[in-house]
Amino acid sequence: MPSGSFTGELDIVKTYSTASSEITALDALQVLRISVGLDPTWGPAAPENLIAADITQDGTVTAYDALVILQVAVGLPSAHGAEWVFLDDDADLSGITSANVNYETGVDITALDNVITTDMTSILLGNLEPD
Ligand SMILES: [Ca+2]
Ligand SMILES: [Ca+2]
């Protein structure tokens, strides 16, 4: 890059390796609880939990998400693979509910003299953890 100031949008895609075993049947159970209106076992779901729960990325948390997560956990082929999403650290996630999982990936960046600084939140779809 030439020197100077540039702005742009950064989108990062990272796939999940089942070898890391981060996604388990317990995650599927947490998503099943959310899909029927219960909290995860540790308490109310954070927006990050709801994003992770909607592995199908259709905007709602349903029992189908739990099924897909279970398929991923046991290594079965599934229509939706687990992947990492990267969000802007400053993104407002307060409007997210289990019936409205709406968010944007990527982050606006500014490059100044070849240096890019940005803060991102990474979420592994299908993996639910207490905050
Ligand atoms: Ca997990
Ligand atoms: Ca879904």
JSON list of C-alpha atoms and ligand atoms in Angstrom, two decimals, residues 53-62 64-66 98 101, ligand 2:
[
{"chain": "A", "resi": 53, "resn": "ALA", "atom": "CA", "xyz": [-26.81, -20.08, 18.48]},
{"chain": "A", "resi": 54, "resn": "ASP", "atom": "CA", "xyz": [-28.11, -19.12, 15.04]},
{"chain": "A", "resi": 55, "resn": "ILE", "atom": "CA", "xyz": [-25.70, -21.36, 13.17]},
{"chain": "A", "resi": 56, "resn": "THR", "atom": "CA", "xyz": [-27.98, -21.38, 10.11]},
{"chain": "A", "resi": 57, "resn": "GLN", "atom": "CA", "xyz": [-27.74, -17.58, 10.02]},
{"chain": "A", "resi": 58, "resn": "ASP", "atom": "CA", "xyz": [-31.40, -17.18, 9.12]},
{"chain": "A", "resi": 59, "resn": "GLY", "atom": "CA", "xyz": [-32.04, -14.69, 11.91]},
{"chain": "A", "resi": 60, "resn": "THR", "atom": "CA", "xyz": [-33.89, -16.90, 14.40]},
{"chain": "A", "resi": 61, "resn": "VAL", "atom": "CA", "xyz": [-32.84, -19.47, 16.98]},
{"chain": "A", "resi": 62, "resn": "THR", "atom": "CA", "xyz": [-34.84, -22.67, 16.51]},
{"chain": "A", "resi": 64, "resn": "TYR", "atom": "CA", "xyz": [-33.12, -26.77, 13.78]},
{"chain": "A", "resi": 65, "resn": "ASP", "atom": "CA", "xyz": [-30.08, -24.76, 14.86]},
{"chain": "A", "resi": 66, "resn": "ALA", "atom": "CA", "xyz": [-29.68, -27.17, 17.77]},
{"chain": "A", "resi": 98, "resn": "SER", "atom": "CA", "xyz": [-33.66, -15.12, 19.73]},
{"chain": "A", "resi": 101, "resn": "VAL", "atom": "CA", "xyz": [-30.54, -12.30, 15.26]},
{"chain": "B", "resi": 2, "resn": "CA", "atom": "CA", "xyz": [-31.40, -20.31, 12.77]}
]
